[in-house]
GROMACS .gro file of C-alpha atoms in nm:
model
  284
    1MET     CA    1 -21.730 -17.822  12.897
    2ASN     CA    2 -21.402 -17.639  12.935
    3ILE     CA    3 -21.387 -17.326  13.146
    4GLU     CA    4 -21.448 -17.091  12.853
    5GLN     CA    5 -21.763 -17.282  12.760
    6ILE     CA    6 -21.884 -17.269  13.120
    7ARG     CA    7 -21.833 -16.894  13.124
    8GLN     CA    8 -22.022 -16.859  12.796
    9ALA     CA    9 -22.308 -17.077  12.920
   10LEU     CA   10 -22.347 -16.873  13.238
   11ALA     CA   11 -22.319 -16.542  13.053
   12SER     CA   12 -22.606 -16.647  12.826
   13GLY     CA   13 -22.826 -16.762  13.116
   14GLY     CA   14 -22.758 -17.131  13.064
   15LEU     CA   15 -22.746 -17.407  13.323
   16VAL     CA   16 -22.416 -17.551  13.450
   17ILE     CA   17 -22.420 -17.881  13.640
   18GLY     CA   18 -22.135 -18.050  13.824
   19SER     CA   19 -22.074 -18.302  14.096
   20GLU     CA   20 -21.832 -18.342  14.382
   21VAL     CA   21 -21.561 -18.603  14.443
   22ASN     CA   22 -21.517 -18.716  14.804
   23GLU     CA   23 -21.373 -19.068  14.819
   24MET     CA   24 -21.280 -19.203  14.477
   25ARG     CA   25 -20.910 -19.140  14.416
   26SER     CA   26 -20.888 -19.289  14.068
   27PRO     CA   27 -20.846 -19.022  13.797
   28ALA     CA   28 -21.104 -19.222  13.602
   29ILE     CA   29 -21.375 -19.050  13.808
   30ALA     CA   30 -21.330 -18.742  13.589
   31GLU     CA   31 -21.383 -18.944  13.271
   32ILE     CA   32 -21.688 -19.110  13.428
   33TYR     CA   33 -21.839 -18.774  13.522
   34ALA     CA   34 -21.771 -18.645  13.171
   35ALA     CA   35 -21.941 -18.951  13.019
   36ALA     CA   36 -22.241 -18.890  13.247
   37GLY     CA   37 -22.276 -18.542  13.100
   38PHE     CA   38 -22.162 -18.324  13.389
   39ASP     CA   39 -22.012 -17.989  13.294
   40TYR     CA   40 -21.755 -17.977  13.575
   41ILE     CA   41 -21.607 -18.191  13.847
   42MET     CA   42 -21.552 -18.042  14.192
   43ILE     CA   43 -21.265 -18.204  14.382
   44ASP     CA   44 -21.320 -18.148  14.752
   45GLN     CA   45 -21.021 -18.086  14.976
   46GLU     CA   46 -21.221 -17.922  15.255
   47HIS     CA   47 -21.390 -18.231  15.398
   48THR     CA   48 -21.184 -18.516  15.251
   49ALA     CA   49 -20.839 -18.672  15.269
   50ILE     CA   50 -20.767 -18.621  14.898
   51ASP     CA   51 -20.408 -18.497  14.864
   52LEU     CA   52 -20.245 -18.281  14.599
   53SER     CA   53 -20.102 -18.567  14.394
   54GLU     CA   54 -20.449 -18.724  14.372
   55VAL     CA   55 -20.598 -18.386  14.284
   56ALA     CA   56 -20.341 -18.349  14.006
   57GLY     CA   57 -20.429 -18.687  13.855
   58ILE     CA   58 -20.801 -18.613  13.851
   59ILE     CA   59 -20.742 -18.267  13.704
   60ARG     CA   60 -20.529 -18.412  13.423
   61VAL     CA   61 -20.794 -18.664  13.316
   62ALA     CA   62 -21.069 -18.405  13.353
   63ARG     CA   63 -20.898 -18.170  13.110
   64LEU     CA   64 -20.838 -18.453  12.863
   65SER     CA   65 -21.202 -18.562  12.896
   66GLY     CA   66 -21.351 -18.219  12.834
   67ILE     CA   67 -21.489 -18.156  13.181
   68ALA     CA   68 -21.376 -17.850  13.376
   69PRO     CA   69 -21.188 -17.928  13.699
   70PHE     CA   70 -21.271 -17.720  14.008
   71VAL     CA   71 -21.108 -17.761  14.348
   72ARG     CA   72 -21.265 -17.667  14.679
   73VAL     CA   73 -20.979 -17.562  14.903
   74PRO     CA   74 -20.980 -17.609  15.281
   75GLU     CA   75 -20.881 -17.254  15.369
   76ILE     CA   76 -20.756 -16.922  15.237
   77ASP     CA   77 -20.385 -16.992  15.208
   78TYR     CA   78 -20.153 -16.922  14.915
   79ASN     CA   79 -20.008 -17.274  14.896
   80VAL     CA   80 -20.336 -17.464  14.916
   81ILE     CA   81 -20.497 -17.236  14.656
   82CYS     CA   82 -20.220 -17.186  14.402
   83ARG     CA   83 -20.074 -17.537  14.387
   84PRO     CA   84 -20.395 -17.689  14.244
   85LEU     CA   85 -20.401 -17.401  13.993
   86ASP     CA   86 -20.047 -17.490  13.885
   87GLN     CA   87 -20.172 -17.846  13.829
   88GLY     CA   88 -20.441 -17.716  13.593
   89ALA     CA   89 -20.747 -17.646  13.808
   90GLN     CA   90 -20.975 -17.410  13.619
   91GLY     CA   91 -21.185 -17.294  13.911
   92ILE     CA   92 -21.135 -17.242  14.282
   93VAL     CA   93 -21.416 -17.283  14.535
   94VAL     CA   94 -21.356 -17.102  14.863
   95PRO     CA   95 -21.566 -17.216  15.160
   96ARG     CA   96 -21.695 -17.011  15.454
   97VAL     CA   97 -21.654 -16.669  15.294
   98THR     CA   98 -21.793 -16.395  15.517
   99SER     CA   99 -21.624 -16.070  15.410
  100ARG     CA  100 -21.509 -15.855  15.121
  101ASP     CA  101 -21.151 -15.865  15.252
  102GLN     CA  102 -21.141 -16.244  15.212
  103VAL     CA  103 -21.250 -16.216  14.850
  104LEU     CA  104 -20.985 -15.953  14.776
  105GLU     CA  105 -20.720 -16.173  14.938
  106VAL     CA  106 -20.811 -16.474  14.726
  107LEU     CA  107 -20.822 -16.272  14.404
  108ASP     CA  108 -20.476 -16.137  14.483
  109MET     CA  109 -20.351 -16.496  14.520
  110ILE     CA  110 -20.499 -16.643  14.201
  111ARG     CA  111 -20.405 -16.362  13.962
  112TYR     CA  112 -20.071 -16.277  13.808
  113HIS     CA  113 -19.913 -15.931  13.804
  114PRO     CA  114 -20.041 -15.664  13.756
  115LYS     CA  115 -20.373 -15.794  13.890
  116GLY     CA  116 -20.228 -16.006  14.170
  117ARG     CA  117 -19.919 -16.169  14.317
  118ARG     CA  118 -19.937 -16.531  14.201
  119GLY     CA  119 -19.597 -16.683  14.123
  120LEU     CA  120 -19.540 -16.766  13.756
  121ALA     CA  121 -19.462 -17.118  13.634
  122VAL     CA  122 -19.505 -17.136  13.256
  123GLY     CA  123 -19.555 -17.452  13.053
  124GLY     CA  124 -19.656 -17.708  13.315
  125PRO     CA  125 -19.961 -17.937  13.340
  126SER     CA  126 -20.205 -17.647  13.314
  127VAL     CA  127 -20.113 -17.617  12.942
  128GLY     CA  128 -20.031 -17.982  12.881
  129TYR     CA  129 -19.655 -17.911  12.903
  130ARG     CA  130 -19.666 -17.727  12.572
  131ASP     CA  131 -19.453 -17.425  12.491
  132ILE     CA  132 -19.654 -17.106  12.530
  133ASN     CA  133 -19.578 -16.737  12.526
  134ALA     CA  134 -19.546 -16.615  12.885
  135GLN     CA  135 -19.767 -16.307  12.837
  136GLU     CA  136 -20.032 -16.515  12.663
  137PHE     CA  137 -20.018 -16.762  12.953
  138VAL     CA  138 -20.062 -16.483  13.210
  139ASP     CA  139 -20.348 -16.319  13.023
  140ARG     CA  140 -20.532 -16.646  12.973
  141ALA     CA  141 -20.502 -16.743  13.340
  142ASN     CA  142 -20.608 -16.402  13.466
  143ASN     CA  143 -20.915 -16.404  13.243
  144SER     CA  144 -21.023 -16.768  13.262
  145ILE     CA  145 -20.986 -16.899  13.618
  146MET     CA  146 -21.323 -16.890  13.793
  147LEU     CA  147 -21.373 -16.788  14.153
  148VAL     CA  148 -21.665 -16.943  14.339
  149VAL     CA  149 -21.729 -16.808  14.688
  150GLN     CA  150 -21.938 -17.018  14.924
  151ILE     CA  151 -22.206 -16.841  15.127
  152GLU     CA  152 -22.253 -17.066  15.427
  153SER     CA  153 -22.375 -16.859  15.721
  154GLU     CA  154 -22.636 -16.604  15.816
  155ALA     CA  155 -22.351 -16.357  15.874
  156ALA     CA  156 -22.233 -16.405  15.515
  157VAL     CA  157 -22.584 -16.340  15.383
  158ARG     CA  158 -22.602 -16.020  15.588
  159ASP     CA  159 -22.280 -15.904  15.419
  160ILE     CA  160 -22.362 -16.043  15.076
  161ASP     CA  161 -22.360 -15.705  14.900
  162SER     CA  162 -21.998 -15.633  14.992
  163ILE     CA  163 -21.888 -15.989  14.910
  164ILE     CA  164 -22.031 -16.017  14.560
  165SER     CA  165 -21.972 -15.657  14.456
  166VAL     CA  166 -21.599 -15.730  14.423
  167PRO     CA  167 -21.510 -15.754  14.051
  168GLY     CA  168 -21.384 -16.107  13.988
  169VAL     CA  169 -21.642 -16.305  14.183
  170ASP     CA  170 -21.798 -16.538  13.927
  171VAL     CA  171 -22.040 -16.739  14.140
  172ALA     CA  172 -22.193 -16.692  14.484
  173PHE     CA  173 -22.257 -17.048  14.588
  174VAL     CA  174 -22.485 -17.139  14.877
  175GLY     CA  175 -22.365 -17.416  15.106
  176PRO     CA  176 -22.708 -17.517  15.241
  177VAL     CA  177 -22.583 -17.758  15.507
  178ASP     CA  178 -22.373 -17.502  15.694
  179LEU     CA  179 -22.617 -17.222  15.619
  180SER     CA  180 -22.902 -17.418  15.776
  181LEU     CA  181 -22.677 -17.509  16.069
  182SER     CA  182 -22.596 -17.143  16.128
  183VAL     CA  183 -22.962 -17.071  16.205
  184GLY     CA  184 -23.018 -17.383  16.412
  185ARG     CA  185 -23.195 -17.582  16.138
  186PRO     CA  186 -22.931 -17.834  16.026
  187CYS     CA  187 -23.016 -17.987  15.686
  188GLU     CA  188 -23.372 -17.850  15.694
  189PHE     CA  189 -23.353 -17.709  15.343
  190THR     CA  190 -23.724 -17.625  15.322
  191ASP     CA  191 -23.734 -17.441  15.655
  192GLU     CA  192 -23.881 -17.093  15.613
  193LYS     CA  193 -23.575 -16.916  15.755
  194VAL     CA  194 -23.331 -17.118  15.545
  195VAL     CA  195 -23.532 -17.063  15.227
  196SER     CA  196 -23.551 -16.690  15.301
  197LEU     CA  197 -23.173 -16.663  15.334
  198ILE     CA  198 -23.112 -16.857  15.012
  199GLN     CA  199 -23.363 -16.640  14.829
  200GLU     CA  200 -23.182 -16.330  14.954
  201VAL     CA  201 -22.860 -16.458  14.797
  202VAL     CA  202 -23.042 -16.517  14.467
  203ASP     CA  203 -23.196 -16.169  14.474
  204LYS     CA  204 -22.870 -15.993  14.558
  205CYS     CA  205 -22.683 -16.186  14.289
  206ARG     CA  206 -22.940 -16.075  14.035
  207GLU     CA  207 -22.887 -15.712  14.140
  208HIS     CA  208 -22.508 -15.741  14.109
  209ARG     CA  209 -22.520 -15.957  13.794
  210VAL     CA  210 -22.335 -16.241  13.964
  211VAL     CA  211 -22.432 -16.605  13.906
  212SER     CA  212 -22.590 -16.781  14.203
  213GLY     CA  213 -22.575 -17.154  14.275
  214ILE     CA  214 -22.625 -17.422  14.537
  215ALA     CA  215 -22.522 -17.777  14.630
  216LEU     CA  216 -22.820 -18.014  14.649
  217PHE     CA  217 -22.914 -18.369  14.554
  218ASP     CA  218 -23.295 -18.341  14.571
  219LEU     CA  219 -23.412 -18.277  14.214
  220ASP     CA  220 -23.736 -18.112  14.328
  221LEU     CA  221 -23.540 -17.858  14.534
  222ILE     CA  222 -23.299 -17.802  14.248
  223ALA     CA  223 -23.594 -17.734  14.015
  224LYS     CA  224 -23.727 -17.481  14.266
  225TRP     CA  225 -23.400 -17.288  14.267
  226ILE     CA  226 -23.365 -17.306  13.889
  227SER     CA  227 -23.705 -17.138  13.871
  228ALA     CA  228 -23.583 -16.878  14.121
  229GLY     CA  229 -23.287 -16.792  13.895
  230MET     CA  230 -22.995 -17.009  14.006
  231ARG     CA  231 -22.777 -17.140  13.725
  232PHE     CA  232 -22.476 -17.315  13.884
  233PHE     CA  233 -22.532 -17.644  14.065
  234TRP     CA  234 -22.333 -17.929  14.206
  235VAL     CA  235 -22.543 -18.235  14.254
  236GLY     CA  236 -22.426 -18.462  14.535
  237ASN     CA  237 -22.107 -18.663  14.503
  238GLU     CA  238 -22.000 -19.009  14.394
  239VAL     CA  239 -22.078 -19.157  14.738
  240VAL     CA  240 -22.431 -19.015  14.743
  241MET     CA  241 -22.499 -19.138  14.390
  242ILE     CA  242 -22.370 -19.489  14.459
  243LEU     CA  243 -22.569 -19.515  14.783
  244SER     CA  244 -22.885 -19.373  14.629
  245GLN     CA  245 -22.883 -19.598  14.324
  246GLY     CA  246 -22.758 -19.899  14.519
  247ARG     CA  247 -23.029 -19.872  14.785
  248GLN     CA  248 -23.295 -19.832  14.518
  249ILE     CA  249 -23.179 -20.145  14.337
  250VAL     CA  250 -23.146 -20.354  14.654
  251GLN     CA  251 -23.485 -20.246  14.789
  252GLY     CA  252 -23.655 -20.309  14.456
  253LEU     CA  253 -23.511 -20.658  14.421
  254ARG     CA  254 -23.597 -20.753  14.780
  255GLU     CA  255 -23.952 -20.630  14.741
  256PHE     CA  256 -23.987 -20.830  14.419
  257PHE     CA  257 -23.844 -21.141  14.587
  258CYS     CA  258 -24.083 -21.107  14.882
  259ARG     CA  259 -24.382 -21.080  14.649
  260GLN     CA  260 -24.278 -21.414  14.497
  261CYS     CA  261 -24.268 -21.575  14.841
  262TYR     CA  262 -24.647 -21.546  14.884
  263ASN     CA  263 -24.721 -21.701  15.222
  264THR     CA  264 -24.380 -21.855  15.274
  265PRO     CA  265 -24.153 -21.639  15.492
  266CYS     CA  266 -23.858 -21.524  15.286
  267TYR     CA  267 -23.503 -21.520  15.414
  268HIS     CA  268 -23.515 -21.172  15.567
  269GLN     CA  269 -23.843 -21.247  15.745
  270ARG     CA  270 -23.689 -21.548  15.921
  271ALA     CA  271 -23.501 -21.542  16.248
  272THR     CA  272 -23.144 -21.427  16.206
  273VAL     CA  273 -22.846 -21.458  16.431
  274SER     CA  274 -22.726 -21.131  16.580
  275ALA     CA  275 -22.367 -21.037  16.637
  276ASP     CA  276 -22.382 -21.158  16.999
  277GLY     CA  277 -22.516 -21.498  16.889
  278SER     CA  278 -22.880 -21.454  16.998
  279ASP     CA  279 -23.173 -21.508  16.762
  280GLN     CA  280 -23.349 -21.194  16.634
  281GLN     CA  281 -23.631 -21.131  16.390
  282ALA     CA  282 -23.520 -20.918  16.098
  283ASN     CA  283 -23.710 -20.593  16.058
  284SER     CA  284 -23.728 -20.592  15.680
   0.00000   0.00000   0.00000
């Protein structure tokens, strides 16, 4: 999907699914995600070492592959927000939002005059280096770039009305790891308090007609929040998917091999040599 199609899908109550990039620097990751059927790719600069040149390469392939490129920025700062936009990012994800003033500040950065103060650079990678009318460029950018604000603390939930009532907020996105941490339940996504806070975000978004979403990898939990009304998801990242599928394959093959061993101890039931040179019995 491109960004216009994502907007249309959300406006009609459809489901939008993306995934995060943490470690893979090759721009091919965007083409891979597109081939897998994801609607958007979320390039994370908050918790990773991915730099702007790497972001730019992934964005370029994403746009050519028909998958919308989003960038999660590390902080609210003009340079770290607007430079990915100049490279063609179609959505900005802002972490740790807790106030209306933060939202207004970001909107002022990402929009051109008269709606904001973003500096104008016409005809670069965001339009494939094609000639384009300057006013058309400004209007398209002001109307198409999506703003996703992350709700990641109990304090943010308490102030959710003022945060999402700002015109221009497209998605209120729950960061469940930090949200659960903020109430002393790190990564306990089914804890009663955590669930209550997430549900409050969903309910308030419905009142304000703002899309709600969440980052999860557990499909049962995702199904629960789809039923609750969430429509915008990012499902794990490339590391999680590789580890999950890899562990499943390795475990399955080892279990099959052990069943063939019958009463003969297989290799990982025999004594192994530990790093310090002593014999140990493997646990598997």
